[in-house]
């Protein structure tokens, strides 16, 4: 929508505005950043695990925010647990709250890999750390932010109004059941002050009172500045010379009588009306610019690849928002490596999967285009089909074909009998993944290394056929190169030893990940826990020991052993052999994926077991530490 303003139209505007003002409210998400703090201490633990917790926590908070306007979460286990809190101010509508949080989501991840950060916007707040801070009321970062402009006349009278309004608003907020209040104070017709106070929901009444009292004393020192804000660990206070909150949502604190007085003054002043209109236009423009900053267009500008911008690959952000019911929790179907996946029903009834990306660095944008470039070049029955992308909105999306059964991890780790996979289904999935990787390594026009093969990156179609997805970390290996040297990026437990230690990347890194996944499918256990510990090593060690002692039946998923139809135990043992062979410490001892396909196709083992000569388990030879990476690719795990 375009807006036009002319002084010749001022009387008409005033008349229309006056007649509509009782039923129309100009909402504002107040997404202006007041201040952002990033801790100086960097993550020195398993960085990939911390970053993964970062992603999950942001997604959890997004769900809470949509339901109740605030949320707290903790992800992982100490000492690398990710604790986070987010809250919108009480007067924001659900839509405005979502918009405000979108700004947080695009800005606060820039603190990573610092292990703590907080950001104050005029409409919302978020904080995260590696310890539980939910009981903290005040801390060393508490501060006040004062505007640079002052009241020029009778500063004492204005200061008196500020003190009065701060006293009133803190008292009202403590008495309310939401720790929130807005109010105003007048010392004369010339001096008025308006204030808002908000405690975070994690505080009890006494803690809220203590925080607001200290915050009010702090921000009162801003007077005679026309505006001041107190930014405390447990609360937020703002005062101004003009009302700044969304009045319809704060009716309980902003009385009807005061609203009538306010709108009477506004409707009688053409100058103020014009100022208000110009302010709205400026806010609209600022909002549009802000939206562009977080999008691919904002980051790439004219460099945005024309083939995406003007081709059939491009989807409209507006259409996707409508197709996902504004990205509702009900339409969430999964969590990708760097974003959330939603089911979207497009005009015409077509169902697609839209992966909502959290892009805040050039490296992550490069990853986006890497995924588009790589997967748009390949076509195989065991690779997910990329339908397009969306780059014209405040957030960017990859659009894939939709698969009702979602991802493999929901089947092999779940206790739900409705998601049980029998042995034949598991074998077919293993074989299909092997064929897909073989295509990437050998049969496609370019040699592609996926780098993040795991159960959650394998989708299952209606017939439970596997589809490899998430190519954000994929790398193309040129014909004249034997390997790439690159920063470590991937998922703990699935990464090959030589890649973790030396950054030495070949197709054999995918072979190792595939071997780990095979063991998971057979055992029904995860290779590594949410703590990022070396539990993956323990699983491989357990399977390796069972194989060496001819007790493989002990590690087979118990659900398989309960099947009415007996399974081929010899075949399971052979598949375990292949999985262990793929996880050998020495990459030269691992078979190529083309050979793995041949071994799996030879289901009867007619060619003998000469190739299955396994040395010591690789998981005892190296100590895995993925805290770093030399090319910033840990962003793949950021929201």
XYZ file of C-alpha atoms in Angstrom:
639
model
C 0.000 0.000 0.000
C 1.265 3.506 -0.863
C 0.648 6.528 1.354
C 0.344 10.120 0.111
C 0.218 13.224 2.299
C -0.543 16.834 1.345
C -1.137 19.903 3.451
C -4.046 20.726 1.120
C -5.731 17.563 2.404
C -5.174 18.369 6.079
C -8.800 19.377 6.857
C -10.100 16.200 5.205
C -7.547 14.074 7.036
C -8.467 15.638 10.360
C -12.174 15.095 9.770
C -11.716 11.471 8.761
C -9.284 10.839 11.577
C -11.600 12.372 14.146
C -14.544 10.271 12.977
C -12.575 7.024 13.031
C -10.403 7.511 16.087
C -12.791 5.819 18.508
C -12.635 2.528 16.598
C -9.119 2.491 15.063
C -5.849 1.913 16.883
C -2.435 2.370 15.281
C -0.493 -0.589 16.658
C 3.299 -0.547 16.907
C 5.514 -3.551 17.672
C 8.128 -1.115 19.024
C 10.976 -3.132 17.543
C 13.539 -0.363 18.036
C 16.638 -1.697 19.789
C 17.488 0.136 23.004
C 20.640 -1.779 23.912
C 22.288 -5.152 23.358
C 24.819 -6.849 25.627
C 27.028 -9.785 24.641
C 29.096 -11.601 27.256
C 32.845 -11.478 26.760
C 33.311 -15.175 27.552
C 33.270 -17.440 24.525
C 32.087 -21.006 24.390
C 35.083 -23.257 25.092
C 33.131 -26.524 25.166
C 31.682 -28.629 22.365
C 30.669 -25.702 20.164
C 28.389 -27.664 17.860
C 26.351 -28.880 20.819
C 26.023 -25.401 22.329
C 25.016 -23.986 18.952
C 22.455 -26.739 18.452
C 20.980 -25.948 21.871
C 20.873 -22.325 20.722
C 18.669 -23.274 17.775
C 16.304 -25.474 19.792
C 15.910 -22.835 22.505
C 14.961 -20.126 20.003
C 12.364 -22.433 18.534
C 10.939 -23.313 21.960
C 10.656 -19.650 22.854
C 8.932 -18.877 19.582
C 6.241 -21.440 20.409
C 5.769 -20.055 23.931
C 5.613 -16.506 22.644
C 2.852 -17.353 20.181
C 0.786 -18.896 22.967
C 1.262 -16.564 25.924
C 3.596 -13.674 25.057
C 6.572 -14.885 27.118
C 8.587 -18.003 27.802
C 11.575 -19.597 29.496
C 13.480 -22.666 28.355
C 16.559 -24.737 29.105
C 18.099 -27.045 26.541
C 20.826 -29.614 27.129
C 22.580 -30.651 30.309
C 25.138 -28.849 32.448
C 27.756 -27.602 31.910
C 26.565 -26.729 28.399
C 22.890 -26.120 29.066
C 21.372 -23.206 27.185
C 19.021 -21.130 29.384
C 16.861 -18.438 27.812
C 14.000 -16.077 28.600
C 11.912 -13.951 26.251
C 8.997 -11.620 26.905
C 6.892 -9.114 25.025
C 5.515 -6.141 26.918
C 1.925 -6.698 27.935
C 0.381 -4.047 25.664
C 1.661 -5.677 22.461
C -0.807 -7.676 20.417
C 0.046 -11.211 19.318
C 1.033 -9.958 15.860
C 3.161 -7.120 17.224
C 4.819 -9.517 19.654
C 5.765 -11.809 16.767
C 7.197 -8.888 14.811
C 9.213 -7.691 17.789
C 10.600 -11.189 18.408
C 11.538 -11.459 14.727
C 13.877 -8.531 15.294
C 15.394 -10.237 18.333
C 15.826 -13.456 16.375
C 17.767 -11.666 13.658
C 20.012 -9.697 16.033
C 20.788 -11.606 19.228
C 22.378 -14.648 17.518
C 25.197 -12.305 16.504
C 26.442 -12.642 20.097
C 27.347 -16.282 19.370
C 29.793 -17.850 20.251
C 29.632 -15.776 23.437
C 27.872 -17.878 26.058
C 25.495 -15.145 27.142
C 23.666 -12.132 25.823
C 20.604 -9.963 26.272
C 18.760 -7.479 24.135
C 16.225 -4.811 25.069
C 13.762 -3.533 22.483
C 11.015 -1.045 23.272
C 8.471 -3.832 22.886
C 10.241 -7.039 23.936
C 13.256 -8.510 25.709
C 15.396 -11.642 25.540
C 18.278 -13.034 27.538
C 20.311 -16.243 27.304
C 23.211 -17.724 29.303
C 24.885 -21.002 30.187
C 23.479 -20.942 33.723
C 20.026 -20.517 35.270
C 19.458 -16.798 35.782
C 15.674 -16.962 36.174
C 15.770 -15.873 39.846
C 18.008 -12.870 39.220
C 16.365 -9.515 39.928
C 19.317 -7.176 39.397
C 22.917 -7.531 38.279
C 25.992 -5.573 37.205
C 24.651 -4.832 33.716
C 21.610 -2.921 35.020
C 21.617 0.549 33.524
C 19.532 3.491 32.352
C 19.446 5.017 28.890
C 18.512 8.710 28.645
C 17.624 10.642 25.510
C 19.941 13.423 24.430
C 17.232 16.105 24.234
C 15.935 17.876 27.347
C 12.936 19.957 28.356
C 14.131 23.516 27.829
C 11.835 25.298 30.293
C 10.943 24.667 33.921
C 13.031 21.549 34.237
C 12.086 21.258 37.875
C 8.375 21.061 37.009
C 8.997 18.344 34.451
C 11.236 16.448 36.880
C 8.412 16.502 39.397
C 6.046 15.009 36.804
C 8.587 12.270 36.006
C 8.999 11.340 39.662
C 5.230 11.219 40.116
C 4.589 9.045 37.075
C 7.394 6.631 37.993
C 6.018 6.246 41.499
C 2.518 5.636 40.150
C 3.504 3.148 37.470
C 5.681 1.001 39.734
C 2.898 0.813 42.314
C 0.317 -0.164 39.692
C 2.589 -2.773 38.118
C 3.295 -4.490 41.442
C -0.433 -4.641 42.200
C -1.337 -6.055 38.781
C -1.254 -9.777 38.133
C 0.974 -9.296 35.077
C 3.642 -7.073 36.628
C 2.687 -4.479 34.036
C 1.181 -0.974 34.060
C 1.025 2.254 32.062
C -0.020 5.629 33.428
C 0.535 9.385 33.182
C 1.102 12.323 35.519
C 0.429 16.037 35.034
C 2.006 18.843 37.074
C 0.281 21.506 34.964
C -1.196 21.796 31.510
C 2.384 22.241 30.284
C 4.111 19.348 32.001
C 2.974 15.798 31.453
C 4.877 12.524 31.702
C 3.872 9.052 30.545
C 5.388 5.815 31.830
C 5.330 2.048 31.320
C 6.634 -0.610 33.700
C 7.045 -4.335 33.113
C 8.492 -7.143 35.233
C 9.509 -10.365 33.553
C 7.124 -13.219 34.274
C 9.774 -15.317 36.034
C 9.786 -12.936 39.028
C 7.429 -13.216 41.979
C 5.639 -10.172 43.431
C 8.291 -9.209 45.968
C 11.119 -9.575 43.433
C 9.130 -7.509 40.927
C 8.643 -4.758 43.514
C 12.366 -4.691 44.341
C 13.377 -4.543 40.687
C 10.923 -1.799 39.763
C 11.860 0.288 42.784
C 15.542 0.205 41.863
C 14.793 0.756 38.174
C 12.561 3.756 38.893
C 15.236 5.367 41.081
C 17.765 4.831 38.318
C 15.742 6.185 35.410
C 14.454 9.171 37.425
C 17.985 10.583 37.157
C 17.423 10.983 33.397
C 15.122 13.981 33.952
C 15.044 16.588 32.461
C 15.693 14.342 29.418
C 12.430 13.987 27.502
C 12.742 10.212 27.573
C 14.418 7.576 29.724
C 14.559 3.806 29.989
C 15.706 1.538 32.818
C 17.148 -1.764 31.601
C 17.346 -4.206 34.492
C 17.825 -7.957 34.707
C 14.280 -8.469 35.949
C 12.301 -5.508 34.650
C 11.963 -2.590 32.244
C 10.713 0.987 32.766
C 10.272 3.742 30.219
C 8.992 7.302 30.566
C 8.369 9.926 27.883
C 6.719 13.265 27.249
C 4.203 11.571 24.937
C 2.164 8.358 25.218
C 3.956 5.553 23.402
C 2.112 2.330 24.203
C -0.632 0.537 22.291
C -3.661 1.935 24.093
C -6.241 -0.688 23.102
C -4.210 -3.459 24.726
C -3.605 -1.455 27.907
C -7.146 -0.274 28.559
C -7.127 -1.559 32.119
C -4.337 0.816 33.043
C -4.999 3.642 30.618
C -8.425 4.916 31.715
C -11.258 5.783 29.319
C -11.381 9.320 30.668
C -7.732 9.915 29.851
C -8.203 8.477 26.363
C -11.079 10.882 25.706
C -8.989 13.855 26.852
C -6.063 12.739 24.728
C -8.062 12.235 21.515
C -9.915 15.529 22.023
C -6.602 17.352 22.110
C -5.387 15.486 19.046
C -8.493 16.080 16.980
C -8.348 19.814 17.667
C -4.793 20.200 16.471
C -4.088 19.914 12.767
C -0.379 20.194 13.416
C -0.323 17.251 15.782
C -2.386 15.152 13.385
C 0.066 15.801 10.588
C 2.955 14.960 12.871
C 1.261 11.701 13.797
C 0.641 10.810 10.157
C 4.219 11.604 9.192
C 5.406 9.504 12.149
C 3.330 6.557 10.964
C 4.769 6.890 7.464
C 8.279 7.053 8.872
C 7.620 3.976 11.008
C 6.280 2.084 7.988
C 9.388 2.983 6.020
C 11.669 2.075 8.901
C 9.865 -1.223 9.343
C 10.317 -2.016 5.654
C 14.006 -1.196 5.885
C 14.370 -3.325 8.993
C 12.694 -6.198 7.191
C 15.125 -5.871 4.326
C 18.127 -5.939 6.645
C 17.412 -9.491 7.797
C 16.512 -10.832 4.373
C 18.708 -12.082 1.575
C 17.949 -8.948 -0.431
C 19.111 -6.796 2.446
C 22.350 -8.731 2.805
C 23.085 -9.264 -0.891
C 21.385 -6.270 -2.504
C 21.966 -6.188 -6.242
C 24.106 -9.303 -5.973
C 21.030 -11.457 -5.413
C 21.267 -14.091 -8.135
C 18.929 -13.142 -10.934
C 18.078 -16.737 -11.666
C 16.439 -16.976 -8.230
C 14.934 -13.528 -8.200
C 13.128 -13.784 -11.536
C 12.738 -17.507 -12.091
C 10.093 -20.021 -11.149
C 12.259 -20.931 -8.155
C 11.057 -17.817 -6.362
C 8.085 -18.045 -3.986
C 6.284 -15.077 -2.455
C 6.848 -14.491 1.263
C 3.265 -13.246 1.505
C 1.939 -16.480 -0.007
C 4.071 -18.616 2.308
C 2.912 -16.715 5.365
C -0.698 -17.302 4.368
C -0.007 -20.936 3.454
C 1.418 -21.655 6.934
C -1.250 -19.669 8.839
C 1.401 -17.100 9.803
C 3.894 -19.844 10.673
C 1.669 -21.275 13.377
C 2.916 -23.882 15.834
C 0.277 -26.288 14.508
C 1.979 -26.273 11.100
C 5.472 -26.901 12.431
C 6.719 -30.283 11.212
C 10.379 -30.278 12.154
C 13.597 -28.533 13.100
C 16.249 -28.147 10.424
C 19.940 -27.460 10.926
C 19.429 -23.713 10.759
C 15.716 -23.140 10.951
C 12.226 -24.464 11.491
C 10.261 -26.463 8.914
C 6.549 -25.808 8.345
C 3.871 -27.508 6.320
C 2.433 -25.042 3.801
C -0.666 -25.463 1.670
C -0.238 -23.271 -1.399
C -3.032 -21.822 -3.536
C -4.377 -24.737 -5.552
C -3.956 -27.162 -2.637
C -0.340 -28.214 -3.190
C 1.403 -29.217 0.049
C 5.060 -28.243 0.462
C 7.611 -28.096 3.275
C 8.935 -24.574 3.919
C 12.185 -24.335 5.875
C 12.290 -20.971 7.617
C 15.899 -19.829 7.769
C 17.548 -17.691 10.428
C 20.092 -15.682 8.453
C 22.221 -13.118 10.233
C 25.738 -13.424 8.801
C 27.292 -13.468 5.367
C 28.456 -17.057 5.983
C 24.909 -18.216 6.650
C 23.652 -16.464 3.532
C 26.386 -18.190 1.563
C 25.117 -21.462 3.023
C 21.619 -20.656 1.809
C 22.814 -20.162 -1.764
C 25.045 -23.201 -1.427
C 22.004 -25.326 -0.653
C 20.059 -23.844 -3.560
C 22.981 -24.294 -5.957
C 23.809 -27.858 -4.906
C 20.390 -29.435 -4.660
C 18.933 -27.693 -7.711
C 21.593 -29.487 -9.790
C 20.845 -33.024 -8.626
C 17.934 -35.362 -9.272
C 17.691 -38.768 -7.663
C 14.905 -40.844 -6.165
C 16.635 -40.785 -2.779
C 17.328 -37.032 -2.657
C 14.662 -34.569 -1.579
C 13.448 -32.321 -4.374
C 13.965 -28.574 -3.971
C 10.986 -26.709 -5.402
C 12.253 -23.183 -4.840
C 12.964 -20.491 -2.295
C 11.651 -17.183 -1.001
C 13.949 -14.179 -0.754
C 11.609 -11.184 -0.808
C 10.545 -11.011 2.849
C 12.062 -10.326 6.285
C 12.992 -14.003 6.516
C 14.018 -16.419 3.811
C 12.753 -19.893 2.974
C 13.695 -23.038 1.123
C 10.709 -24.877 -0.351
C 10.834 -28.672 -0.595
C 8.420 -31.380 -1.577
C 6.340 -32.361 1.439
C 6.567 -35.845 2.946
C 3.834 -36.869 5.353
C 6.041 -39.213 7.401
C 8.567 -36.468 8.163
C 12.055 -37.580 9.219
C 13.660 -40.929 10.018
C 14.610 -39.987 13.595
C 10.912 -39.867 14.525
C 10.747 -43.594 13.742
C 13.965 -45.144 14.965
C 14.135 -43.371 18.343
C 10.405 -43.323 19.189
C 8.516 -45.741 21.417
C 5.331 -45.136 19.415
C 4.308 -48.470 17.885
C 2.541 -46.598 15.091
C 5.959 -45.465 13.931
C 7.625 -48.852 14.250
C 9.777 -49.971 11.325
C 10.207 -53.671 10.697
C 13.522 -55.064 9.491
C 12.629 -55.055 5.800
C 11.661 -51.383 6.010
C 14.883 -50.548 7.860
C 16.987 -52.409 5.335
C 15.283 -50.638 2.426
C 15.939 -47.271 4.109
C 19.612 -48.110 4.632
C 19.924 -49.233 1.019
C 18.155 -46.113 -0.286
C 20.417 -43.768 1.701
C 23.447 -45.632 0.373
C 22.194 -45.214 -3.204
C 21.587 -41.502 -2.657
C 25.102 -40.957 -1.319
C 26.587 -43.048 -4.113
C 24.859 -40.758 -6.594
C 26.286 -37.646 -4.896
C 29.815 -39.053 -4.769
C 30.050 -40.740 -8.153
C 27.088 -40.435 -10.476
C 26.195 -36.722 -10.415
C 27.966 -34.288 -12.726
C 29.868 -32.883 -9.747
C 31.222 -34.797 -6.747
C 29.226 -33.644 -3.728
C 30.031 -34.299 -0.066
C 26.964 -33.844 2.123
C 28.797 -33.413 5.482
C 25.715 -33.789 7.682
C 24.262 -37.257 7.175
C 22.092 -38.157 10.182
C 18.614 -39.494 10.907
C 16.919 -36.084 11.095
C 18.258 -35.249 7.618
C 16.532 -38.243 6.039
C 12.857 -37.788 5.163
C 10.460 -40.657 4.511
C 7.810 -40.525 1.808
C 4.409 -42.228 1.940
C 5.978 -45.569 1.055
C 8.744 -45.036 3.655
C 11.350 -44.522 0.951
C 14.265 -42.355 2.186
C 15.036 -38.876 0.867
C 18.296 -37.179 1.907
C 17.757 -33.510 2.722
C 19.513 -30.412 4.174
C 22.374 -29.604 1.812
C 23.409 -26.380 3.539
C 26.822 -27.781 4.488
C 27.427 -29.722 1.258
C 30.692 -29.170 -0.573
C 31.575 -29.776 -4.217
C 34.847 -31.611 -4.749
C 36.501 -30.720 -8.040
C 37.703 -33.507 -10.310
C 41.355 -32.542 -9.836
C 41.173 -32.503 -6.031
C 41.492 -35.461 -3.696
C 40.185 -33.619 -0.639
C 39.177 -30.265 0.785
C 40.571 -28.559 3.871
C 37.751 -26.740 5.584
C 36.499 -25.584 8.966
C 34.759 -28.306 10.935
C 30.974 -28.216 10.675
C 28.474 -30.968 11.182
C 26.870 -32.867 14.038
C 28.707 -34.319 17.011
C 28.950 -38.102 16.855
C 28.607 -38.360 13.076
C 31.841 -36.641 12.041
C 34.823 -38.678 10.872
C 37.986 -38.522 13.052
C 40.291 -37.193 10.309
C 37.794 -34.432 9.539
C 37.386 -33.396 13.177
C 41.114 -33.353 13.923
C 42.589 -32.084 10.657
C 39.671 -30.611 8.699
C 40.507 -33.190 6.027
C 37.317 -33.634 3.990
C 36.707 -36.413 1.448
C 33.752 -38.590 0.510
C 34.936 -40.926 3.264
C 33.572 -38.417 5.807
C 30.079 -39.152 4.476
C 30.870 -42.879 4.581
C 31.688 -42.579 8.287
C 28.444 -40.696 8.997
C 26.520 -43.306 7.036
C 28.106 -46.091 9.125
C 27.032 -44.382 12.348
C 23.498 -44.004 10.979
C 23.388 -47.697 10.052
C 24.264 -48.610 13.657
C 21.495 -46.304 14.912
C 18.911 -47.857 12.609
C 19.821 -51.367 13.738
C 19.983 -50.578 17.482
C 17.261 -47.915 17.718
C 19.653 -45.794 19.808
C 21.123 -42.339 19.259
C 24.827 -42.130 18.554
C 25.208 -39.106 20.849
C 23.122 -37.511 23.564
C 22.017 -33.905 23.913
C 24.914 -33.293 26.288
C 27.426 -33.620 23.492
C 29.286 -36.265 25.462
C 31.111 -39.114 23.837
C 28.097 -41.380 24.216
C 28.337 -41.966 20.479
C 31.686 -43.609 21.099
C 30.040 -45.795 23.720
C 27.377 -46.960 21.264
C 29.939 -47.839 18.607
C 32.093 -49.521 21.219
C 29.144 -51.578 22.423
C 28.262 -52.685 18.900
C 31.878 -53.390 18.029
C 32.288 -55.510 21.166
C 29.075 -57.443 20.422
C 30.284 -58.113 16.896
C 33.693 -59.333 18.096
C 32.123 -61.631 20.683
C 29.399 -62.892 18.311
C 26.612 -61.502 20.483
C 25.081 -59.079 17.999
C 21.595 -60.087 19.151
C 22.184 -58.087 22.340
C 22.401 -54.768 20.515
C 19.532 -55.224 18.041
C 16.520 -52.947 18.639
C 14.191 -54.819 21.027
C 11.207 -53.922 18.849
C 12.688 -55.973 16.027
C 13.057 -58.958 18.302
C 9.368 -58.758 19.171
C 8.221 -59.019 15.554
C 5.717 -61.773 14.769
C 7.452 -62.396 11.463
C 11.005 -63.627 12.134
C 13.759 -61.526 10.621
C 16.979 -62.664 9.014
C 19.478 -62.442 11.873
C 22.384 -63.259 9.573
C 21.442 -60.323 7.365
C 21.302 -57.999 10.372
C 24.774 -59.182 11.399
C 26.043 -58.464 7.890
C 24.544 -54.951 7.944
C 26.210 -54.336 11.323
C 29.493 -55.445 9.730
C 29.012 -52.911 6.949
C 28.222 -50.165 9.459
C 31.375 -50.917 11.467
C 33.450 -51.114 8.302
C 32.249 -47.635 7.357
C 33.338 -46.251 10.756
C 36.961 -47.427 10.613
C 39.415 -44.865 11.982
C 41.569 -44.990 8.859
C 39.555 -43.509 5.960
C 41.458 -45.730 3.523
C 39.920 -48.782 5.212
C 36.389 -47.524 4.661
C 34.671 -48.657 1.455
C 33.435 -46.172 -1.126
C 29.665 -45.727 -1.195
C 29.529 -47.491 -4.554
C 31.075 -50.531 -2.857
C 28.654 -50.222 0.069
C 25.757 -50.396 -2.387
C 27.208 -53.575 -3.871
C 27.659 -55.138 -0.426
C 24.085 -54.323 0.554
C 22.715 -55.583 -2.739
C 24.514 -58.881 -2.103
C 22.038 -59.726 0.668
C 23.076 -63.361 0.943
C 26.766 -62.585 1.389
C 27.603 -64.773 -1.584
C 30.917 -63.001 -2.060
C 32.137 -63.975 1.374
C 33.309 -61.885 4.304
C 36.850 -61.247 3.161
C 36.294 -57.487 3.252
C 35.047 -57.468 6.827
C 38.383 -57.277 8.594
C 37.867 -54.755 11.381
C 40.711 -53.293 13.380
C 40.498 -51.494 16.695
C 37.430 -49.274 17.141
C 38.104 -45.763 15.771
C 36.361 -44.086 18.672
C 39.276 -44.854 21.016
C 41.875 -43.188 18.802
C 40.884 -39.517 18.884
C 39.400 -37.082 21.322
C 36.689 -35.192 19.472
C 36.503 -31.439 20.029
C 34.361 -29.426 17.663
C 34.393 -26.129 19.479
C 36.052 -24.158 16.707
C 36.189 -24.275 12.948
C 38.296 -21.937 10.846
C 35.776 -20.620 8.370
C 32.807 -19.620 10.523
C 30.637 -22.505 9.450
C 29.252 -23.050 12.936
C 26.598 -20.585 11.748
C 24.836 -23.547 10.229
C 23.605 -24.336 13.721
C 22.481 -20.811 14.539
C 18.874 -19.566 14.497
